[in-house]
Amino acid sequence: MARTRSILALAACLPSAFALPHNTPIDLRSPAPQRRADLPSAEERTQAVVDVFRRSWEGYTEYAFPNDELKPVTNGFSNSRNKWGASAVDALSTALVMGQKDIVNEIIEYIPTIDYFETPTEVSLFETTIRYLGGMLSGYDFLNGPLADLADNKTNVEQLLKQSENLANAMSFAFDTPSGVPYNGLNFEDRTTDGGPNGLATTGTLVLEWVRLSDLSGNKTYAALTEKAESYLLSPKPATSEPWPGLVGTNIDPETGEFLDASGGWVGGTDSFYEYLIKMYVYDPERYAEYKDRWVLAADSTIEHLTSHPASRPDLTFVAMYNGKNLRLISQHLACFDGGNFILGGTVLGEQRYIDYGLELVEGCHETYTATATGIGPETFAWDEKNVPSDQSTFYNESGFYITDAGYQLRPEVIESWYYAYRVTGDPKYQEWAWDAFNDIIDTTEVGSGYSSIRDVNAEDGGGFTDFQESFWFAEVLKYSYLIHAPEAEWQVGKDGKNAWVFNTEAHPFQVFDGSK
Ligand SMILES: *[C@@H]1O[C@H](CO)[C@@H](O)[C@H](O)[C@H]1NC(C)=O
Ligand SMILES: *[C@@H]1O[C@H](CO)[C@@H](O)[C@H](O)[C@H]1NC(C)=O
Ligand SMILES: *[C@@H]1O[C@H](CO)[C@@H](O)[C@H](O)[C@H]1NC(C)=O
């Protein structure tokens, strides 16, 4: 998830894009792994994903590290995440679950050298929390726990926690507002902020990381700050900002802690607030029972009021957006995490109806992949019969949706939900879908020294490259593509609702609270 990434914020951070034809000669650093669509065994599949991970890492270290991202077409780099080496920190937990010891040690040797108090650019409290804090805390949990053997140097492991504290301390002035709801945009140099308002997801997707940091470090302030901010989201005011029980607006005023609107959904800008309500309960059911109660309200209201079946394909299920009680028949790739989240909630609460609903959503998002020329789903889509563009009429009639933004930015959410579906049902169909999507993504996005966002999922060749490789390519797409075929391990999602680990929205697994601290 890589997630909330409101579409606008993400577009703003993309480097100005240009396209090269697919066959532009490029000095390849290492030969691309062979596509082998017929691979039968789980081992060969996991090895194919590891090969792509290693090739991505080599390209990044050769041309971009310690900058944030690789520009794979031009073998350049960009710094959309504060110039602290976002791709390296985001890659750590994936290198760990894949057992790539050399890469693990490269990353944990680098992390102690980051100066988290200095950055040339504005800091997003949310993005920095989910990518950097999440990546370091996950690394610390693994290397202090079941994967301790992968670290060559214990000092570097301890530094993961120390650097997490440094980063949180550098950002904590964000919460210094009249209400305690933080500002999201931070300027470290003069300790000023963007002045708000803050968003639902950017406010409500901090608590898992900051609570984990409190539980590991013993400093209770981190939990207190984020729980206070979250309290306004759990008891939303004014009442009009909650059009149906549990479903709330998008913008919050940090001066008052009140919502400023009543529009939302499970899309970018709001999504991971709902995701974390149930994940906090997975993390510690004693402390976070109220969060679970709010998730149940939101889930029930979603099933009852937001469920939508396209007129041309009534067999498909999508979740609509809303503005007050008016539905908007549009959705996003980002929203496709919702199936997985319903499945997780259903297993944890022992409620089959949430699992069944999640599996319906998973089928709908599968259609957004299989309907396009590349086999990859679009950034945004809609199914409002009154507004079908004439040139997509046939496409809409067949597929049940039309494309409103055809880009693909190396996002994970569809494969992420297939991962939950597979773990919980054991149905190998979801592994096949993930394997097909992985191969289609590699075929379409592989270019130069890495993998690039593309412009048009409905053009055979992807419609051109934007020359940008997101850090969550490492953290999420490759992790879920790997784990769905990987052997049992304590960090894999449990099919019976028992989970020893919980994944943050950037796919960094944390050990659940064990009551000992
Ligand atoms: C471990 O890493 C630290 C730097 O983080 C370094 O000072 C120390 O010498 C290393 N120890 C060994 C045994 O390599
Ligand atoms: C605990 O965290 C807060 C918030 O970042 C920080 O101000 C404080 O110095 C920390 N306390 C200790 C003992 O490190
Ligand atoms: C799509 O379906 C509608 C309703 O059945 C029909 O009016 C329209 O002609 C169809 N469009 C195409 C291009 O087949």
XYZ file of C-alpha atoms and ligand atoms in Angstrom:
559
model
C 0.000 0.000 0.000
C 1.172 1.707 -0.089
C -1.347 3.894 0.462
C -3.195 6.878 0.914
C -1.128 8.727 -1.467
C -3.911 10.871 -2.457
C -3.729 10.835 -6.211
C -2.868 14.516 -6.278
C -0.024 14.248 -3.807
C 1.415 11.399 -5.770
C 1.136 13.132 -9.110
C 2.901 16.142 -7.626
C 5.911 14.114 -6.559
C 6.361 12.294 -9.821
C 9.247 13.625 -11.813
C 8.221 15.217 -15.052
C 7.666 12.250 -17.200
C 8.567 11.359 -20.705
C 8.192 8.200 -22.642
C 10.668 6.150 -24.567
C 9.698 3.433 -26.965
C 9.971 -0.020 -25.529
C 12.999 -0.983 -27.537
C 15.181 2.071 -26.882
C 18.681 0.627 -26.462
C 19.648 0.820 -22.847
C 22.819 -0.239 -21.151
C 21.510 -3.098 -19.054
C 23.368 -3.658 -15.853
C 22.413 -7.282 -15.603
C 20.332 -9.384 -17.938
C 16.654 -9.407 -17.155
C 15.433 -12.587 -15.503
C 13.713 -14.815 -18.021
C 9.976 -14.786 -17.988
C 8.773 -18.319 -17.568
C 5.014 -18.188 -17.593
C 4.784 -21.960 -17.408
C 6.659 -22.310 -14.130
C 4.875 -24.952 -12.162
C 6.431 -25.113 -8.734
C 6.156 -22.735 -5.812
C 9.955 -22.741 -5.452
C 10.479 -21.624 -9.013
C 7.899 -18.897 -8.574
C 9.412 -17.545 -5.386
C 12.855 -17.690 -7.025
C 11.541 -15.691 -10.001
C 10.279 -12.986 -7.627
C 13.594 -12.982 -5.752
C 15.433 -12.577 -9.094
C 13.350 -9.511 -9.889
C 13.938 -8.146 -6.377
C 17.700 -8.577 -6.771
C 17.709 -6.996 -10.221
C 15.712 -4.032 -8.873
C 18.129 -3.704 -5.956
C 21.183 -3.832 -8.211
C 19.803 -1.103 -10.468
C 18.927 1.052 -7.461
C 22.311 0.658 -5.771
C 24.181 1.197 -9.044
C 22.423 4.391 -10.096
C 20.366 5.870 -7.253
C 21.368 4.833 -3.712
C 21.407 6.584 -1.255
C 18.825 8.756 -2.999
C 15.167 7.823 -2.619
C 14.211 6.300 -5.948
C 15.677 4.970 -9.167
C 14.695 6.478 -12.513
C 15.208 3.258 -14.424
C 14.878 4.522 -17.999
C 17.585 7.182 -17.704
C 19.575 5.494 -14.924
C 19.010 8.555 -12.775
C 17.519 9.129 -9.346
C 14.909 11.217 -7.546
C 14.220 12.289 -3.975
C 10.494 12.419 -3.370
C 10.851 11.126 0.223
C 13.259 13.469 1.975
C 16.515 12.107 0.575
C 17.019 9.512 3.272
C 17.209 6.513 0.920
C 13.517 5.553 0.882
C 13.945 2.551 -1.419
C 16.641 1.050 0.817
C 14.602 1.365 4.014
C 11.449 0.180 2.239
C 13.324 -2.861 0.840
C 14.586 -4.127 4.207
C 11.631 -6.217 5.350
C 11.264 -7.768 1.884
C 14.961 -8.701 1.785
C 14.389 -10.271 5.220
C 11.401 -12.451 4.351
C 13.228 -13.496 1.157
C 16.346 -14.374 3.189
C 18.639 -12.123 1.097
C 21.354 -11.790 3.731
C 23.792 -9.659 1.729
C 21.130 -7.060 0.960
C 19.852 -7.104 4.555
C 23.323 -6.261 5.810
C 23.906 -3.555 3.199
C 20.716 -1.859 4.358
C 21.276 -2.148 8.106
C 24.815 -0.809 7.716
C 23.396 2.189 5.894
C 20.489 3.053 8.228
C 22.637 4.228 11.195
C 24.233 6.825 8.885
C 20.941 8.600 8.070
C 20.497 12.008 9.691
C 16.761 12.093 10.265
C 16.878 15.629 11.647
C 17.995 17.073 8.281
C 16.134 17.092 4.983
C 15.971 19.462 2.020
C 12.253 18.905 1.466
C 8.916 19.025 3.284
C 8.243 15.896 5.351
C 4.939 14.033 5.090
C 4.238 12.706 8.579
C 2.165 9.907 7.064
C 4.484 8.816 4.240
C 7.531 8.981 6.505
C 5.770 6.972 9.190
C 4.578 4.155 6.939
C 7.767 3.821 4.850
C 10.726 4.736 7.079
C 9.395 4.133 10.589
C 7.501 1.062 9.425
C 10.519 -0.313 7.556
C 12.914 0.130 10.469
C 10.547 -1.232 13.125
C 9.789 -4.279 10.996
C 13.506 -4.855 10.469
C 14.043 -4.579 14.206
C 11.239 -7.064 14.966
C 12.625 -9.611 12.493
C 16.278 -9.231 13.463
C 15.547 -9.358 17.175
C 13.299 -12.333 16.575
C 12.987 -15.156 14.063
C 15.496 -13.811 11.504
C 18.256 -12.779 13.938
C 20.742 -14.990 12.079
C 20.572 -12.736 9.018
C 22.304 -9.793 10.750
C 26.104 -9.742 10.814
C 26.323 -6.895 13.310
C 24.101 -6.553 16.402
C 24.999 -2.886 16.799
C 23.294 -2.174 13.501
C 20.182 -4.010 14.692
C 19.992 -1.901 17.857
C 20.417 1.174 15.663
C 17.155 0.352 13.873
C 15.277 1.110 17.088
C 17.455 4.098 17.978
C 16.945 5.593 14.520
C 13.189 4.973 14.795
C 13.172 7.026 17.992
C 15.264 9.741 16.342
C 12.861 9.953 13.414
C 9.751 10.044 15.616
C 11.368 12.670 17.846
C 12.158 14.779 14.778
C 8.505 14.600 13.647
C 6.689 14.803 16.979
C 6.205 18.601 16.816
C 3.495 17.803 14.219
C 1.169 16.944 17.109
C 1.685 20.272 18.838
C -1.737 21.622 17.803
C -4.720 22.847 19.838
C -6.568 19.538 19.342
C -3.692 17.075 19.135
C -4.650 16.142 15.562
C -1.308 16.607 13.771
C -0.430 18.567 10.698
C 0.866 16.324 7.935
C 3.280 18.591 6.057
C 6.341 19.428 8.180
C 9.262 21.744 7.586
C 12.126 20.593 9.800
C 14.305 23.638 9.315
C 12.015 26.147 10.996
C 9.586 23.684 12.595
C 6.610 25.064 10.665
C 3.771 23.048 9.141
C 1.472 23.131 6.131
C -1.288 24.609 8.319
C -3.779 21.840 7.555
C -6.360 20.573 7.169
C -5.190 17.004 7.648
C -6.758 13.979 5.969
C -8.473 10.933 7.405
C -5.832 8.465 6.221
C -2.865 10.715 6.940
C -4.174 11.214 10.488
C -5.439 7.678 11.062
C -2.482 5.691 9.681
C 0.128 6.510 12.293
C -1.064 4.692 15.357
C 0.233 1.186 14.548
C 3.802 2.376 13.912
C 3.967 4.834 16.821
C 2.387 2.375 19.284
C 4.846 -0.331 18.203
C 7.657 2.162 18.776
C 6.334 2.887 22.287
C 6.052 -0.796 23.091
C 9.608 -1.508 21.885
C 11.306 1.575 23.325
C 9.340 2.035 26.554
C 8.664 5.702 25.692
C 4.891 5.985 26.039
C 4.701 9.420 24.420
C 4.630 8.012 20.878
C 1.499 5.975 21.595
C -0.130 8.791 23.551
C 0.297 11.299 20.702
C -1.201 9.094 18.012
C -3.966 7.653 20.201
C -5.055 11.186 21.060
C -5.204 12.107 17.363
C -7.110 8.913 16.604
C -9.666 9.648 19.347
C -11.214 12.378 17.144
C -11.646 9.883 14.316
C -13.304 7.312 16.576
C -15.827 9.893 17.881
C -16.346 12.091 14.834
C -17.849 15.563 15.133
C -20.033 17.113 13.862
C -22.585 14.300 13.573
C -23.171 15.193 9.920
C -19.616 14.068 9.108
C -20.699 10.447 9.667
C -23.354 9.834 6.977
C -23.627 6.170 7.958
C -22.395 4.571 11.195
C -18.619 4.224 11.075
C -18.184 5.881 7.655
C -16.804 9.379 8.015
C -15.555 12.416 6.070
C -12.099 13.106 4.664
C -10.700 16.398 6.018
C -10.072 17.256 9.668
C -9.206 20.620 11.198
C -6.203 20.254 13.547
C -7.353 23.381 15.418
C -10.608 21.784 16.574
C -10.299 18.093 15.771
C -13.582 18.357 13.812
C -14.324 16.975 10.384
C -14.823 19.507 7.584
C -16.868 17.341 5.190
C -18.873 14.153 4.836
C -17.390 12.587 1.730
C -15.231 9.509 1.574
C -14.973 5.840 0.790
C -12.237 3.183 0.858
C -10.068 5.151 -1.573
C -6.850 7.149 -1.463
C -7.057 9.790 1.273
C -9.306 7.718 3.556
C -8.445 4.042 2.952
C -5.868 3.064 5.531
C -7.778 4.688 8.414
C -10.287 1.817 8.054
C -7.472 -0.661 7.431
C -5.802 0.200 10.748
C -8.982 -0.032 12.837
C -8.946 -3.820 12.528
C -5.166 -4.105 12.400
C -4.856 -2.357 15.791
C -7.179 -5.022 17.161
C -4.967 -7.713 15.636
C -1.978 -5.993 17.245
C -3.538 -5.874 20.725
C -7.188 -6.855 21.208
C -7.197 -5.650 24.797
C -6.112 -2.081 24.202
C -7.882 -1.631 20.878
C -11.343 -3.169 21.247
C -12.954 0.211 20.532
C -11.075 0.405 17.222
C -12.529 -2.993 16.294
C -16.030 -1.800 17.159
C -15.602 1.147 14.795
C -14.315 -1.185 12.047
C -17.392 -3.385 12.446
C -19.682 -0.351 12.094
C -17.798 0.810 8.979
C -17.775 -2.685 7.481
C -21.502 -3.209 8.074
C -22.360 0.223 6.638
C -20.159 -0.468 3.620
C -21.917 -3.745 2.883
C -25.334 -2.190 3.359
C -24.892 1.212 1.687
C -21.814 1.284 -0.575
C -22.079 -2.072 -2.337
C -22.534 -1.504 -6.047
C -22.969 -3.810 -9.043
C -22.282 -2.374 -12.520
C -25.399 -2.427 -14.706
C -23.450 -4.112 -17.522
C -21.909 -6.733 -15.199
C -24.214 -7.312 -12.228
C -22.027 -10.257 -11.243
C -19.251 -7.864 -10.163
C -19.092 -6.057 -6.810
C -17.397 -2.699 -6.270
C -17.482 -0.303 -3.306
C -18.771 3.163 -4.211
C -17.502 6.477 -2.859
C -19.925 8.870 -1.180
C -20.583 12.528 -0.631
C -23.007 12.637 2.262
C -25.512 9.944 1.334
C -24.955 10.364 -2.428
C -22.987 7.557 -4.024
C -20.263 8.131 -6.587
C -19.663 5.114 -8.804
C -15.907 5.419 -9.011
C -12.995 3.563 -7.489
C -9.236 3.142 -7.624
C -6.436 0.620 -7.685
C -5.621 1.901 -4.185
C -9.083 0.841 -2.963
C -8.479 -2.769 -3.966
C -6.841 -3.427 -0.595
C -10.414 -3.511 0.750
C -11.054 -7.157 -0.138
C -8.020 -8.238 1.852
C -9.019 -6.062 4.787
C -12.535 -7.545 4.922
C -11.034 -11.031 4.760
C -8.636 -10.229 7.603
C -11.474 -8.783 9.698
C -13.675 -11.797 8.971
C -11.057 -14.293 10.119
C -10.076 -12.338 13.212
C -13.696 -11.833 14.292
C -14.904 -15.259 13.172
C -17.479 -13.673 10.838
C -17.801 -15.570 7.564
C -19.928 -12.831 5.990
C -16.978 -10.418 6.002
C -14.801 -13.071 4.379
C -17.440 -13.744 1.717
C -17.833 -10.035 1.016
C -14.048 -9.603 0.828
C -13.846 -12.431 -1.702
C -16.477 -10.685 -3.863
C -14.388 -7.510 -3.825
C -11.319 -9.533 -4.734
C -13.162 -10.863 -7.809
C -14.137 -7.340 -8.871
C -10.551 -6.119 -8.685
C -9.411 -9.210 -10.590
C -11.674 -8.095 -13.441
C -9.900 -4.700 -13.541
C -6.711 -6.639 -14.315
C -7.943 -9.243 -16.761
C -9.994 -6.760 -18.828
C -7.052 -4.638 -19.993
C -4.571 -5.130 -22.820
C -1.616 -5.480 -20.418
C -3.377 -7.597 -17.771
C -2.772 -4.807 -15.210
C -5.545 -2.767 -13.610
C -5.872 1.019 -14.005
C -5.194 3.734 -11.424
C -8.861 4.841 -11.387
C -12.070 3.494 -12.911
C -15.819 4.050 -12.853
C -19.081 2.270 -13.693
C -21.604 5.124 -13.878
C -23.834 4.057 -16.785
C -24.782 7.683 -17.539
C -21.181 8.765 -18.068
C -19.592 5.985 -20.083
C -17.245 7.608 -22.631
C -18.410 6.620 -26.110
C -15.031 5.140 -27.015
C -15.250 2.802 -23.989
C -18.815 1.640 -24.511
C -17.834 -1.835 -25.698
C -15.199 -2.111 -22.999
C -17.727 -1.109 -20.332
C -20.363 -3.478 -21.655
C -17.932 -6.372 -21.445
C -15.903 -5.499 -18.347
C -18.323 -3.653 -16.079
C -16.157 -0.549 -15.707
C -14.466 2.139 -17.765
C -11.029 3.612 -17.240
C -10.684 7.171 -15.929
C -6.910 7.137 -15.307
C -5.047 4.453 -17.226
C -1.681 4.707 -15.451
C -0.064 2.019 -13.304
C 2.363 3.175 -10.631
C 3.722 -0.178 -9.446
C 0.966 -0.441 -6.856
C 0.390 -3.590 -4.767
C -3.238 -3.513 -3.587
C -4.763 -6.052 -5.963
C -2.049 -8.676 -5.362
C -2.180 -7.809 -1.644
C -5.852 -8.788 -1.457
C -5.215 -12.003 -3.438
C -2.570 -12.812 -0.831
C -5.161 -12.568 1.972
C -7.677 -14.504 -0.115
C -5.184 -17.296 -0.701
C -3.972 -17.462 2.894
C -7.506 -17.734 4.239
C -9.184 -19.978 1.645
C -6.171 -22.002 0.478
C -7.642 -21.820 -3.043
C -4.698 -22.001 -5.520
C -6.691 -19.882 -7.991
C -5.442 -16.797 -6.156
C -1.827 -17.935 -6.537
C -2.413 -18.305 -10.278
C -3.870 -14.796 -10.465
C -0.906 -13.371 -8.568
C 1.560 -15.260 -10.735
C -0.119 -14.033 -13.934
C -0.244 -10.444 -12.673
C 3.389 -10.586 -11.579
C 4.451 -11.740 -15.029
C 2.276 -9.154 -16.780
C 3.716 -6.421 -14.566
C 7.290 -7.545 -15.291
C 6.611 -7.825 -19.026
C 5.159 -4.322 -19.169
C 7.200 -2.301 -16.670
C 10.700 -3.739 -17.020
C 12.978 -1.173 -18.601
C 16.626 -0.156 -18.336
C 17.998 -0.700 -14.838
C 14.658 -1.485 -13.171
C 10.870 -1.275 -13.405
C 8.949 1.878 -14.217
C 5.486 3.270 -13.776
C 3.607 3.245 -17.068
C 1.004 5.467 -18.705
C -1.636 3.179 -20.158
C -2.560 -0.274 -18.904
C -4.877 -0.655 -21.872
C -2.129 -0.266 -24.492
C -0.238 -3.467 -25.312
C 3.146 -1.888 -24.531
C 1.950 0.059 -21.483
C 1.740 3.362 -23.365
C 5.175 4.618 -22.345
C 7.230 4.897 -19.169
C 7.227 7.747 -16.672
C 10.763 6.799 -15.605
C 9.949 6.361 -11.925
C 10.309 3.324 -9.671
C 8.358 3.798 -6.441
C 9.934 2.633 -3.174
C 6.849 0.517 -2.504
C 7.793 -1.639 -5.474
C 10.346 -3.153 -3.075
C 8.218 -3.028 0.068
C 4.902 -4.254 -1.277
C 4.551 -5.573 -4.841
C 7.524 -7.888 -4.566
C 6.746 -8.930 -0.995
C 3.153 -9.972 -1.625
C 4.112 -11.557 -4.981
C 6.650 -13.632 -3.056
C 4.709 -14.477 0.112
C 1.688 -15.884 -1.733
C 3.923 -18.751 -2.972
C 6.273 -18.913 0.026
C 6.406 -21.644 2.687
C 4.611 -21.371 6.014
C 6.278 -18.947 8.414
C 5.159 -17.260 11.584
C 4.821 -13.891 9.762
C 2.433 -15.266 7.122
C -1.215 -14.222 7.570
C -3.051 -16.913 9.583
C -6.021 -18.682 8.059
C -7.749 -19.228 11.392
C -7.640 -15.590 12.516
C -4.559 -16.130 14.675
C -1.766 -13.841 13.587
C 1.655 -13.529 15.224
C 2.464 -10.590 12.921
C 0.469 -7.734 11.404
C 1.411 -5.862 8.205
C 1.456 -2.068 8.197
C -0.048 -0.334 5.172
C 3.371 -0.383 3.462
C 3.511 -4.201 3.936
C 6.072 -4.036 6.734
C 5.232 -6.853 9.187
C 5.311 -6.091 12.931
C 5.246 -8.656 15.691
C 1.886 -8.360 17.472
C 1.929 -7.211 21.081
C 2.912 -10.079 23.330
C 1.962 -8.480 26.630
C 5.481 -8.605 28.000
C 6.272 -4.895 27.763
C 29.177 -2.947 13.704
O 28.719 -1.730 13.132
C 29.180 -0.556 13.810
C 28.542 0.650 13.123
O 27.155 0.606 13.188
C 30.680 -0.502 13.766
O 31.140 0.613 14.520
C 31.273 -1.780 14.353
O 32.676 -1.783 14.186
C 30.683 -3.009 13.670
N 31.128 -4.209 14.365
C 31.695 -5.236 13.724
C 32.083 -6.397 14.557
O 31.869 -5.215 12.510
C 9.903 10.280 24.314
O 9.350 10.762 23.099
C 9.065 12.156 23.089
C 8.305 12.462 21.783
O 9.136 12.371 20.676
C 10.336 12.933 23.247
O 10.068 14.319 23.272
C 11.041 12.531 24.537
O 12.301 13.159 24.618
C 11.223 11.008 24.573
N 11.715 10.628 25.896
C 12.858 10.000 26.067
C 13.225 9.654 27.482
O 13.594 9.719 25.125
C -23.580 -1.316 -24.684
O -24.768 -1.735 -24.055
C -25.825 -0.781 -24.184
C -27.006 -1.271 -23.339
O -27.243 -2.634 -23.568
C -26.192 -0.601 -25.647
O -27.206 0.378 -25.779
C -24.965 -0.152 -26.391
O -25.226 -0.076 -27.779
C -23.802 -1.099 -26.171
N -22.614 -0.517 -26.748
C -21.827 -1.232 -27.564
C -20.690 -0.478 -28.181
O -21.989 -2.412 -27.792
